[in-house]
Amino acid sequence: MSLTVVANRVPVRQADDGWETSVGGLTTALLPVLEEKGGTWVGMGEDPELPKRQAYPADNPDFLVRRVPLSSQELDGYYYGMANQILWPLSHYLIQHLNLDDTFIETYRQVNERFAEAVLSETEKGDGDVIWIQDYHQMLSPGLIRQERPEATIGHFWHIPWPAMEIFRILPWSRELLRGMLGCDLIGFHVQEYVDNFIESADVLLGAEVDGQRVRYDGQETRVEAHPIGIDVNRFKEMSRDASIIQEAQKFRERLGSDHIVIGIDRLDYTKGIRARMLAFEAFLEENPEYHGNVSFFQIATPSRTELESYQQIRREVDEVVGRINGRFARDSWVPVNYRYRTYTQYELCAFYRAADAALITPLRDGMNVVTQEFVTASQDGVLVLSELTGAAYLLPEAVQVNPYDHGGVADAIRTALEMPTGEREERLAGLKDTIETLDVHNWAGNFLDSIREDGRVKRDA
Ligand code: ADQ
């Protein structure tokens, strides 16, 4: 079996000394499969100068990179428009950020068609290979591929929440998008709750026939399953035990100079709840003057989707609240919030994870949230404060769970975390680590592919 991965971005980028693979969960999970079995990775080509087809690595190729070149107008409508201003806020229940511009869906349709054509031209008919499509950028391409290849084995993994049916039906094109998705043999979500929401959407909006986790519609049967994603556990474990990381973590603690360090690490996105988290920390400082001078909040926000107004706005709002807190509470050499608007390497993040007494991971909504898993894997004695509105929360009952909209509750949780007895810290962290070991990203890819291959075999034998 070979694999065709379809994702918004391709996994290779140009470095100073040639081409290299990019770091990221999806690349980590799927590259070993492509290296072993061969195949193709289809993704958008944002730069017309880049080759449309590229064997990688050049000297001894394991797989083919196939770019779908997009004009800047297509990128605006499909990516910045439909994906980021419609599907992203809707799936995270943040409908105040919805921009239901009609031109976005038109471009999205065209671009999904171009992706489907690329897949059809790179794959053979009836060869039993697997086509695995990723995420909310490609809801229509499964249906388009299915029309041409009734026998193909098509999977889809949706990395963000699938919202409640009543939210999803707000979309004027909800039925069309669902029909596109139901071109698949298997659709994966992080947790059962999203599976249930998807099945309810297909049931109510399309009148599809539902049989447990199987959905039948227009002659096609689609299975819908929970496949929670993980991280490369061994890599993070080894990195966090490295002597240089331990030293870096120590130096970092000395630099901040506080008895207690709390961290937050996110893309700067309005779904991640950074502003609400800062308000909660402000409430904590108001209520707990005895902590002034000896707790530091270290918040990293990576620049993301900076072209969009709603992202520029959240940046301003976070700047403002951080400035206010520091203006109100800083004294002598103590600065309560250390805020960095930049990207760090995984190595650097690992030192922060190790140094922290607690991590505050409090998105307003998140499909899974893998920063949670990175923190738990790297930490030796830290406390995880986790939003109950994340996919991760369903799997991690040992976390101190909070409602991210409840500033008072989050403020109380910060105190609980800082004052948690050692025995309880250790017990909770051990439970969290056990679960995260089982979620390893290689297992995630393996389990999904096993499940879809089994389906393909049954179909061919029928
Ligand atoms: P994201 O929304 O990007 O992913 P997340 O799961 O938290 O969110 O993953 C972020 C990744 O970026 C992590 O590996 C993290 O280390 C890295 N990162 C974050 N901040 C960083 C910083 N300041 N510097 C460097 N790296 C940073 C989407 C969904 C999630 C889902 C994943 C995987 O929104 O819910 O968990 O896909 O399916």
Short mmCIF file of C-alpha atoms and ligand atoms in Angstrom, two decimals:
data_model
loop_
_atom_site.label_atom_id
_atom_site.label_comp_id
_atom_site.label_asym_id
_atom_site.label_seq_id
_atom_site.Cartn_x
_atom_site.Cartn_y
_atom_site.Cartn_z
CA MET A 1 0.00 0.00 0.00
CA SER A 2 1.23 3.47 -0.70
CA LEU A 3 -0.22 6.61 0.84
CA THR A 4 -1.40 9.90 -0.63
CA VAL A 5 -1.62 12.59 2.02
CA VAL A 6 -3.64 15.70 1.23
CA ALA A 7 -3.04 18.63 3.56
CA ASN A 8 -3.13 22.38 3.34
CA ARG A 9 0.65 22.64 3.50
CA VAL A 10 3.39 20.40 2.12
CA PRO A 11 5.92 19.08 4.67
CA VAL A 12 9.13 20.39 3.04
CA ARG A 13 10.58 23.86 2.97
CA GLN A 14 13.61 25.54 1.53
CA ALA A 15 16.48 25.99 3.99
CA ASP A 16 19.81 27.75 3.46
CA ASP A 17 21.50 24.54 2.39
CA GLY A 18 18.71 22.91 0.35
CA TRP A 19 15.36 21.38 1.22
CA GLU A 20 14.37 20.10 4.65
CA THR A 21 11.23 18.66 6.20
CA SER A 22 9.26 20.99 8.45
CA VAL A 23 8.69 20.19 12.13
CA GLY A 24 5.12 19.57 13.17
CA GLY A 25 2.79 16.90 14.46
CA LEU A 26 1.48 15.83 11.08
CA THR A 27 4.92 15.61 9.49
CA THR A 28 6.25 13.60 12.44
CA ALA A 29 3.33 11.18 12.18
CA LEU A 30 3.17 10.69 8.44
CA LEU A 31 6.73 11.02 7.20
CA PRO A 32 7.83 7.61 8.53
CA VAL A 33 4.87 6.00 6.70
CA LEU A 34 5.74 7.78 3.45
CA GLU A 35 9.42 6.91 3.85
CA GLU A 36 8.62 3.26 4.40
CA LYS A 37 5.83 2.75 1.89
CA GLY A 38 6.35 5.61 -0.54
CA GLY A 39 3.61 7.87 -1.77
CA THR A 40 2.67 11.45 -2.42
CA TRP A 41 1.98 14.52 -0.30
CA VAL A 42 -0.37 17.03 -1.93
CA GLY A 43 -0.54 20.57 -0.52
CA MET A 44 -0.90 24.16 -1.63
CA GLY A 45 1.85 26.00 -3.48
CA GLU A 46 1.86 29.56 -2.21
CA ASP A 47 4.85 30.55 -4.31
CA PRO A 48 4.57 30.13 -8.12
CA GLU A 49 8.38 29.87 -8.31
CA LEU A 50 8.39 26.53 -6.45
CA PRO A 51 8.30 23.29 -8.44
CA LYS A 52 4.87 21.72 -8.91
CA ARG A 53 6.26 18.19 -8.51
CA GLN A 54 9.29 17.46 -6.41
CA ALA A 55 10.80 14.13 -5.40
CA TYR A 56 12.03 14.21 -1.80
CA PRO A 57 14.80 13.75 -0.75
CA ALA A 58 16.28 14.69 -4.12
CA ASP A 59 19.21 12.22 -4.03
CA ASN A 60 17.24 9.14 -2.93
CA PRO A 61 13.50 9.92 -3.04
CA ASP A 62 11.07 8.38 -0.57
CA PHE A 63 8.00 10.25 -1.72
CA LEU A 64 6.69 12.89 -4.09
CA VAL A 65 5.65 16.39 -3.07
CA ARG A 66 2.87 17.71 -5.30
CA ARG A 67 2.00 21.38 -5.00
CA VAL A 68 -1.30 22.90 -6.11
CA PRO A 69 -0.25 26.41 -7.11
CA LEU A 70 -2.63 29.07 -5.79
CA SER A 71 -2.94 32.68 -6.88
CA SER A 72 -3.06 35.30 -4.14
CA GLN A 73 -6.78 35.75 -4.82
CA GLU A 74 -7.31 31.99 -4.35
CA LEU A 75 -5.26 31.99 -1.16
CA ASP A 76 -7.36 34.87 0.19
CA GLY A 77 -10.71 33.21 -0.52
CA TYR A 78 -9.88 29.60 0.30
CA TYR A 79 -7.41 29.92 3.17
CA TYR A 80 -7.80 33.34 4.80
CA GLY A 81 -11.49 33.43 3.90
CA MET A 82 -13.39 30.14 4.04
CA ALA A 83 -10.96 28.21 6.25
CA ASN A 84 -9.92 30.93 8.68
CA GLN A 85 -12.88 33.30 8.81
CA ILE A 86 -15.70 30.77 8.52
CA LEU A 87 -14.84 27.17 9.36
CA TRP A 88 -12.32 28.00 12.12
CA PRO A 89 -14.48 30.36 14.24
CA LEU A 90 -17.63 28.31 13.65
CA SER A 91 -16.02 25.04 14.77
CA HIS A 92 -14.72 26.76 17.91
CA TYR A 93 -18.17 28.20 18.75
CA LEU A 94 -16.82 31.76 18.36
CA ILE A 95 -19.42 32.94 15.91
CA GLN A 96 -18.77 36.61 16.63
CA HIS A 97 -15.71 36.13 14.37
CA LEU A 98 -17.73 34.65 11.46
CA ASN A 99 -17.48 36.48 8.16
CA LEU A 100 -20.04 34.79 5.88
CA ASP A 101 -18.75 36.30 2.66
CA ASP A 102 -20.23 34.46 -0.38
CA THR A 103 -17.07 34.76 -2.45
CA PHE A 104 -15.14 32.62 0.07
CA ILE A 105 -17.17 29.46 -0.61
CA GLU A 106 -16.85 29.97 -4.37
CA THR A 107 -13.06 30.05 -4.17
CA TYR A 108 -13.08 27.17 -1.68
CA ARG A 109 -15.03 25.05 -4.18
CA GLN A 110 -12.57 25.86 -6.96
CA VAL A 111 -9.52 25.14 -4.83
CA ASN A 112 -10.95 21.87 -3.50
CA GLU A 113 -11.53 20.89 -7.15
CA ARG A 114 -7.91 21.66 -7.98
CA PHE A 115 -6.74 19.54 -5.02
CA ALA A 116 -9.03 16.68 -6.11
CA GLU A 117 -7.66 16.88 -9.68
CA ALA A 118 -4.10 16.76 -8.36
CA VAL A 119 -4.93 13.64 -6.30
CA LEU A 120 -6.59 11.96 -9.28
CA SER A 121 -3.63 12.67 -11.54
CA GLU A 122 -1.12 11.34 -8.99
CA THR A 123 -2.94 8.10 -8.12
CA GLU A 124 -3.88 5.04 -10.16
CA LYS A 125 -7.34 3.57 -10.47
CA GLY A 126 -8.16 0.55 -8.32
CA ASP A 127 -4.72 0.07 -6.78
CA GLY A 128 -5.93 -0.23 -3.16
CA ASP A 129 -3.86 2.74 -2.02
CA VAL A 130 -5.03 5.00 0.74
CA ILE A 131 -5.85 8.69 0.22
CA TRP A 132 -5.73 10.47 3.58
CA ILE A 133 -7.07 14.03 3.65
CA GLN A 134 -6.36 16.39 6.54
CA ASP A 135 -8.48 19.04 8.15
CA TYR A 136 -11.11 21.66 7.48
CA HIS A 137 -9.41 23.07 4.38
CA GLN A 138 -10.62 20.11 2.35
CA MET A 139 -14.26 19.27 2.99
CA LEU A 140 -15.35 18.97 -0.63
CA SER A 141 -12.42 17.10 -2.17
CA PRO A 142 -13.45 13.66 -0.73
CA GLY A 143 -16.77 13.84 -2.60
CA LEU A 144 -15.06 15.02 -5.80
CA ILE A 145 -12.49 12.22 -5.69
CA ARG A 146 -15.23 9.68 -4.93
CA GLN A 147 -17.21 10.69 -8.05
CA GLU A 148 -14.26 9.71 -10.24
CA ARG A 149 -13.00 6.77 -8.17
CA PRO A 150 -15.85 4.79 -6.61
CA GLU A 151 -13.35 2.09 -5.58
CA ALA A 152 -10.82 4.40 -3.86
CA THR A 153 -10.05 4.17 -0.13
CA ILE A 154 -10.48 7.69 1.25
CA GLY A 155 -9.93 8.87 4.83
CA HIS A 156 -10.22 12.27 6.47
CA PHE A 157 -8.95 13.53 9.79
CA TRP A 158 -10.54 16.66 11.25
CA HIS A 159 -8.11 18.34 13.68
CA ILE A 160 -10.46 20.88 15.28
CA PRO A 161 -13.76 20.39 17.14
CA TRP A 162 -16.80 19.36 15.13
CA PRO A 163 -19.40 21.68 16.64
CA ALA A 164 -22.89 20.84 17.81
CA MET A 165 -25.31 20.31 14.92
CA GLU A 166 -27.22 23.51 15.76
CA ILE A 167 -24.02 25.51 15.35
CA PHE A 168 -22.90 23.71 12.19
CA ARG A 169 -26.27 24.33 10.51
CA ILE A 170 -25.66 28.09 10.71
CA LEU A 171 -23.51 27.65 7.59
CA PRO A 172 -25.55 28.31 4.46
CA TRP A 173 -23.54 25.50 2.79
CA SER A 174 -23.70 23.01 5.67
CA ARG A 175 -25.36 20.28 3.59
CA GLU A 176 -23.03 20.66 0.62
CA LEU A 177 -20.00 20.46 2.91
CA LEU A 178 -21.36 17.41 4.72
CA ARG A 179 -22.03 15.64 1.41
CA GLY A 180 -18.40 16.32 0.45
CA MET A 181 -17.15 14.75 3.69
CA LEU A 182 -19.39 11.71 3.21
CA GLY A 183 -17.33 10.77 0.15
CA CYS A 184 -14.95 9.20 2.71
CA ASP A 185 -14.71 5.63 3.95
CA LEU A 186 -13.45 6.78 7.33
CA ILE A 187 -13.58 10.13 9.12
CA GLY A 188 -11.54 10.61 12.29
CA PHE A 189 -11.96 13.12 15.12
CA HIS A 190 -10.01 13.52 18.36
CA VAL A 191 -12.82 12.52 20.72
CA GLN A 192 -16.17 10.76 20.77
CA GLU A 193 -18.09 14.01 21.43
CA TYR A 194 -17.06 15.36 18.00
CA VAL A 195 -17.95 12.01 16.39
CA ASP A 196 -21.41 12.26 17.93
CA ASN A 197 -21.83 15.87 16.74
CA PHE A 198 -20.84 14.92 13.18
CA ILE A 199 -23.23 11.96 13.10
CA GLU A 200 -26.06 14.12 14.39
CA SER A 201 -25.31 16.70 11.67
CA ALA A 202 -25.46 14.02 8.94
CA ASP A 203 -28.63 12.56 10.45
CA VAL A 204 -30.57 15.80 10.90
CA LEU A 205 -29.29 17.90 8.00
CA LEU A 206 -29.04 15.22 5.31
CA GLY A 207 -31.39 12.56 6.64
CA ALA A 208 -28.52 10.06 6.32
CA GLU A 209 -29.05 6.54 7.66
CA VAL A 210 -27.15 6.06 10.91
CA ASP A 211 -26.15 2.66 12.26
CA GLY A 212 -23.96 3.15 15.36
CA GLN A 213 -20.78 4.82 14.02
CA ARG A 214 -21.67 4.11 10.39
CA VAL A 215 -23.40 6.69 8.23
CA ARG A 216 -24.98 5.68 4.91
CA TYR A 217 -25.78 8.32 2.36
CA ASP A 218 -26.21 8.27 -1.41
CA GLY A 219 -24.89 4.72 -1.76
CA GLN A 220 -21.73 5.35 0.27
CA GLU A 221 -20.98 4.08 3.76
CA THR A 222 -18.75 6.21 5.99
CA ARG A 223 -17.42 5.14 9.38
CA VAL A 224 -16.82 7.89 11.93
CA GLU A 225 -14.33 7.19 14.72
CA ALA A 226 -12.41 8.86 17.53
CA HIS A 227 -8.62 8.77 17.01
CA PRO A 228 -7.03 11.14 19.54
CA ILE A 229 -3.75 12.55 18.26
CA GLY A 230 -0.57 12.41 20.34
CA ILE A 231 2.98 13.73 20.24
CA ASP A 232 6.30 12.03 19.57
CA VAL A 233 6.54 10.92 23.21
CA ASN A 234 10.02 9.42 23.09
CA ARG A 235 11.52 12.47 21.42
CA PHE A 236 10.07 14.79 24.06
CA LYS A 237 11.03 12.44 26.88
CA GLU A 238 14.62 12.22 25.71
CA MET A 239 14.86 15.94 25.08
CA SER A 240 13.53 16.78 28.55
CA ARG A 241 16.12 14.50 30.20
CA ASP A 242 19.01 16.02 28.28
CA ALA A 243 21.56 17.64 30.60
CA SER A 244 21.60 20.84 28.55
CA ILE A 245 17.81 21.23 28.88
CA ILE A 246 17.99 20.73 32.64
CA GLN A 247 20.64 23.44 32.73
CA GLU A 248 18.59 25.76 30.49
CA ALA A 249 15.54 25.27 32.71
CA GLN A 250 17.61 26.15 35.77
CA LYS A 251 19.01 29.27 34.12
CA PHE A 252 15.52 30.32 33.06
CA ARG A 253 14.25 30.04 36.65
CA GLU A 254 17.16 32.11 37.89
CA ARG A 255 16.52 34.76 35.23
CA LEU A 256 12.88 35.16 36.23
CA GLY A 257 13.94 35.15 39.86
CA SER A 258 10.55 34.10 41.25
CA ASP A 259 9.73 31.27 43.63
CA HIS A 260 6.87 30.18 41.39
CA ILE A 261 6.69 30.06 37.61
CA VAL A 262 3.48 29.61 35.65
CA ILE A 263 3.62 29.25 31.86
CA GLY A 264 1.28 29.59 28.90
CA ILE A 265 2.35 28.60 25.36
CA ASP A 266 0.08 29.13 22.36
CA ARG A 267 -0.29 30.40 18.85
CA LEU A 268 -1.71 33.91 19.17
CA ASP A 269 -5.26 32.93 18.29
CA TYR A 270 -8.52 34.13 19.80
CA THR A 271 -9.51 30.49 20.46
CA LYS A 272 -6.60 29.96 22.84
CA GLY A 273 -8.04 32.18 25.58
CA ILE A 274 -4.85 34.14 26.28
CA ARG A 275 -6.66 37.37 27.15
CA ALA A 276 -9.12 35.59 29.48
CA ARG A 277 -6.16 33.80 31.10
CA MET A 278 -4.43 37.12 31.75
CA LEU A 279 -7.63 38.48 33.31
CA ALA A 280 -7.70 35.43 35.57
CA PHE A 281 -4.09 36.02 36.57
CA GLU A 282 -4.97 39.63 37.33
CA ALA A 283 -7.81 38.41 39.57
CA PHE A 284 -5.36 36.04 41.28
CA LEU A 285 -2.97 38.92 42.02
CA GLU A 286 -5.83 41.04 43.36
CA GLU A 287 -6.96 38.30 45.70
CA ASN A 288 -3.56 37.01 46.80
CA PRO A 289 -1.25 39.89 47.73
CA GLU A 290 1.05 37.48 49.58
CA TYR A 291 2.11 36.17 46.13
CA HIS A 292 3.22 39.57 44.87
CA GLY A 293 6.91 39.45 44.15
CA ASN A 294 7.17 35.68 44.08
CA VAL A 295 5.13 34.40 41.15
CA SER A 296 5.90 35.06 37.47
CA PHE A 297 3.64 34.29 34.55
CA PHE A 298 5.64 33.48 31.41
CA GLN A 299 3.38 33.67 28.36
CA ILE A 300 4.59 32.92 24.84
CA ALA A 301 2.35 33.72 21.89
CA THR A 302 3.54 32.69 18.44
CA PRO A 303 2.51 35.05 15.63
CA SER A 304 -0.22 33.43 13.56
CA ARG A 305 -2.52 34.44 10.65
CA THR A 306 -1.28 37.99 11.11
CA GLU A 307 -2.94 39.20 7.86
CA LEU A 308 -6.39 38.92 9.44
CA GLU A 309 -7.97 41.78 11.36
CA SER A 310 -9.36 39.55 14.13
CA TYR A 311 -5.79 38.33 14.83
CA GLN A 312 -4.42 41.87 14.85
CA GLN A 313 -7.18 42.77 17.28
CA ILE A 314 -6.46 39.93 19.69
CA ARG A 315 -2.81 40.94 19.61
CA ARG A 316 -3.73 44.48 20.66
CA GLU A 317 -6.04 43.20 23.39
CA VAL A 318 -3.38 40.92 24.85
CA ASP A 319 -0.77 43.70 24.71
CA GLU A 320 -3.17 45.96 26.54
CA VAL A 321 -4.06 43.60 29.36
CA VAL A 322 -0.43 42.53 29.89
CA GLY A 323 0.61 46.20 30.02
CA ARG A 324 -2.12 46.98 32.52
CA ILE A 325 -1.23 44.08 34.85
CA ASN A 326 2.45 44.96 34.82
CA GLY A 327 1.66 48.65 35.30
CA ARG A 328 -0.56 47.85 38.27
CA PHE A 329 1.49 45.25 40.09
CA ALA A 330 5.19 45.34 39.07
CA ARG A 331 7.59 46.49 41.77
CA ASP A 332 11.37 46.63 42.28
CA SER A 333 12.76 43.93 40.01
CA TRP A 334 9.54 41.86 39.88
CA VAL A 335 7.48 41.83 36.66
CA PRO A 336 4.35 39.69 37.06
CA VAL A 337 3.80 38.86 33.36
CA ASN A 338 6.71 38.09 31.07
CA TYR A 339 5.17 38.15 27.62
CA ARG A 340 6.92 37.09 24.40
CA TYR A 341 5.35 37.52 20.98
CA ARG A 342 7.60 35.21 18.97
CA THR A 343 8.34 31.61 18.02
CA TYR A 344 10.66 29.32 19.93
CA THR A 345 12.22 25.99 18.95
CA GLN A 346 10.88 22.78 20.46
CA TYR A 347 14.14 22.53 22.36
CA GLU A 348 13.57 25.92 23.99
CA LEU A 349 9.93 25.11 24.74
CA CYS A 350 11.07 21.94 26.43
CA ALA A 351 13.23 23.91 28.86
CA PHE A 352 10.24 26.15 29.73
CA TYR A 353 8.01 23.10 30.26
CA ARG A 354 10.60 21.62 32.60
CA ALA A 355 11.12 24.81 34.54
CA ALA A 356 7.45 25.56 35.19
CA ASP A 357 5.61 24.86 38.43
CA ALA A 358 2.34 24.99 36.55
CA ALA A 359 1.06 25.34 32.98
CA LEU A 360 -2.15 27.20 32.31
CA ILE A 361 -3.67 25.76 29.15
CA THR A 362 -7.02 27.42 28.94
CA PRO A 363 -8.37 27.68 25.37
CA LEU A 364 -11.94 28.86 24.89
CA ARG A 365 -12.18 25.79 22.65
CA ASP A 366 -9.55 23.47 21.16
CA GLY A 367 -9.78 20.27 19.10
CA MET A 368 -7.12 18.53 21.19
CA ASN A 369 -4.25 20.85 22.24
CA VAL A 370 -0.90 19.14 22.01
CA VAL A 371 0.97 21.75 24.09
CA THR A 372 -0.76 19.96 26.99
CA GLN A 373 0.88 16.70 26.01
CA GLU A 374 4.29 18.31 25.51
CA PHE A 375 4.14 19.89 28.97
CA VAL A 376 3.07 16.68 30.70
CA THR A 377 5.80 14.68 28.97
CA ALA A 378 8.59 17.15 29.75
CA SER A 379 7.52 18.15 33.27
CA GLN A 380 8.92 16.42 36.34
CA ASP A 381 6.69 17.92 39.03
CA GLY A 382 4.44 20.53 37.39
CA VAL A 383 0.69 20.95 37.70
CA LEU A 384 -1.53 21.06 34.61
CA VAL A 385 -4.43 23.52 34.73
CA LEU A 386 -6.55 22.65 31.70
CA SER A 387 -9.64 24.11 30.07
CA GLU A 388 -12.56 21.71 30.11
CA LEU A 389 -13.41 22.98 26.61
CA THR A 390 -10.49 21.15 24.95
CA GLY A 391 -10.40 17.68 23.43
CA ALA A 392 -7.51 16.91 25.80
CA ALA A 393 -9.76 17.47 28.83
CA TYR A 394 -11.94 14.48 27.90
CA LEU A 395 -8.87 12.25 28.12
CA LEU A 396 -7.08 13.79 31.11
CA PRO A 397 -9.20 13.71 34.27
CA GLU A 398 -6.08 14.14 36.46
CA ALA A 399 -5.65 17.74 35.26
CA VAL A 400 -7.02 20.58 37.38
CA GLN A 401 -9.90 21.37 35.04
CA VAL A 402 -11.37 24.85 34.68
CA ASN A 403 -13.92 26.77 32.67
CA PRO A 404 -11.77 29.34 30.80
CA TYR A 405 -14.60 31.90 30.82
CA ASP A 406 -14.74 31.79 34.64
CA HIS A 407 -11.92 34.15 35.65
CA GLY A 408 -12.54 33.68 39.36
CA GLY A 409 -12.44 29.89 38.98
CA VAL A 410 -9.17 30.04 37.01
CA ALA A 411 -7.69 32.41 39.62
CA ASP A 412 -8.58 29.86 42.34
CA ALA A 413 -7.03 27.08 40.23
CA ILE A 414 -3.72 29.00 40.02
CA ARG A 415 -3.60 29.07 43.80
CA THR A 416 -4.58 25.39 44.03
CA ALA A 417 -1.76 24.54 41.59
CA LEU A 418 0.88 26.53 43.44
CA GLU A 419 -0.10 25.09 46.81
CA MET A 420 -0.71 21.48 45.76
CA PRO A 421 1.07 19.02 48.09
CA THR A 422 3.96 17.11 46.49
CA GLY A 423 2.24 13.72 46.80
CA GLU A 424 -0.83 14.92 44.91
CA ARG A 425 1.28 16.61 42.22
CA GLU A 426 3.19 13.39 41.64
CA GLU A 427 0.10 11.25 41.57
CA ARG A 428 -1.74 13.46 39.10
CA LEU A 429 1.28 13.84 36.82
CA ALA A 430 1.89 10.08 36.77
CA GLY A 431 -1.71 9.50 35.67
CA LEU A 432 -1.41 12.13 32.95
CA LYS A 433 1.87 10.66 31.69
CA ASP A 434 0.33 7.17 31.45
CA THR A 435 -2.44 8.41 29.17
CA ILE A 436 -0.16 10.49 26.99
CA GLU A 437 2.17 7.52 26.38
CA THR A 438 -0.74 5.67 24.80
CA LEU A 439 -1.61 8.61 22.53
CA ASP A 440 1.79 8.65 20.80
CA VAL A 441 1.55 10.18 17.34
CA HIS A 442 2.95 7.07 15.65
CA ASN A 443 0.12 5.05 17.22
CA TRP A 444 -2.35 7.66 16.00
CA ALA A 445 -1.28 7.33 12.37
CA GLY A 446 -0.93 3.54 12.65
CA ASN A 447 -4.37 3.07 14.21
CA PHE A 448 -6.10 5.27 11.64
CA LEU A 449 -4.40 3.54 8.72
CA ASP A 450 -5.09 0.07 10.15
CA SER A 451 -8.73 0.96 10.52
CA ILE A 452 -9.10 2.29 7.00
CA ARG A 453 -7.13 -0.57 5.44
CA GLU A 454 -9.36 -3.08 7.18
CA ASP A 455 -12.31 -1.29 5.65
CA GLY A 456 -10.70 -1.34 2.20
CA ARG A 457 -10.06 -5.08 2.50
CA VAL A 458 -13.67 -5.79 3.47
CA LYS A 459 -14.86 -3.65 0.55
CA ARG A 460 -12.64 -5.41 -1.99
CA ASP A 461 -13.65 -8.87 -0.71
CA ALA A 462 -17.36 -8.00 -0.91
P1 ADQ B 1 -3.01 24.18 16.88
O1 ADQ B 1 -4.22 25.03 17.02
O2 ADQ B 1 -1.86 24.79 16.19
O3 ADQ B 1 -3.35 22.78 16.19
P2 ADQ B 1 -1.80 22.83 19.32
O4 ADQ B 1 -2.40 21.48 19.39
O5 ADQ B 1 -1.68 23.50 20.63
O6 ADQ B 1 -2.62 23.84 18.42
O7 ADQ B 1 -0.37 22.68 18.65
C1 ADQ B 1 0.51 23.74 18.59
C2 ADQ B 1 1.93 23.29 18.24
O8 ADQ B 1 2.67 24.48 18.00
C3 ADQ B 1 2.62 22.56 19.39
O9 ADQ B 1 3.42 21.51 18.90
C4 ADQ B 1 3.48 23.64 20.04
O10 ADQ B 1 4.71 23.17 20.57
C5 ADQ B 1 3.75 24.59 18.89
N1 ADQ B 1 3.82 25.95 19.47
C6 ADQ B 1 2.86 26.61 20.15
N2 ADQ B 1 3.32 27.80 20.58
C7 ADQ B 1 4.59 27.87 20.17
C8 ADQ B 1 5.62 28.86 20.30
N3 ADQ B 1 5.41 29.99 20.95
N4 ADQ B 1 6.82 28.62 19.71
C9 ADQ B 1 7.02 27.47 19.06
N5 ADQ B 1 6.11 26.51 18.91
C10 ADQ B 1 4.92 26.71 19.45
C11 ADQ B 1 -4.51 22.14 15.64
C12 ADQ B 1 -5.76 22.11 16.55
C13 ADQ B 1 -5.43 21.46 17.88
C14 ADQ B 1 -4.85 20.06 17.65
C15 ADQ B 1 -3.73 20.08 16.61
C16 ADQ B 1 -3.32 18.66 16.20
O11 ADQ B 1 -6.24 23.43 16.74
O12 ADQ B 1 -6.58 21.37 18.70
O13 ADQ B 1 -4.33 19.56 18.87
O14 ADQ B 1 -4.13 20.76 15.42
O15 ADQ B 1 -4.39 17.93 15.72
#
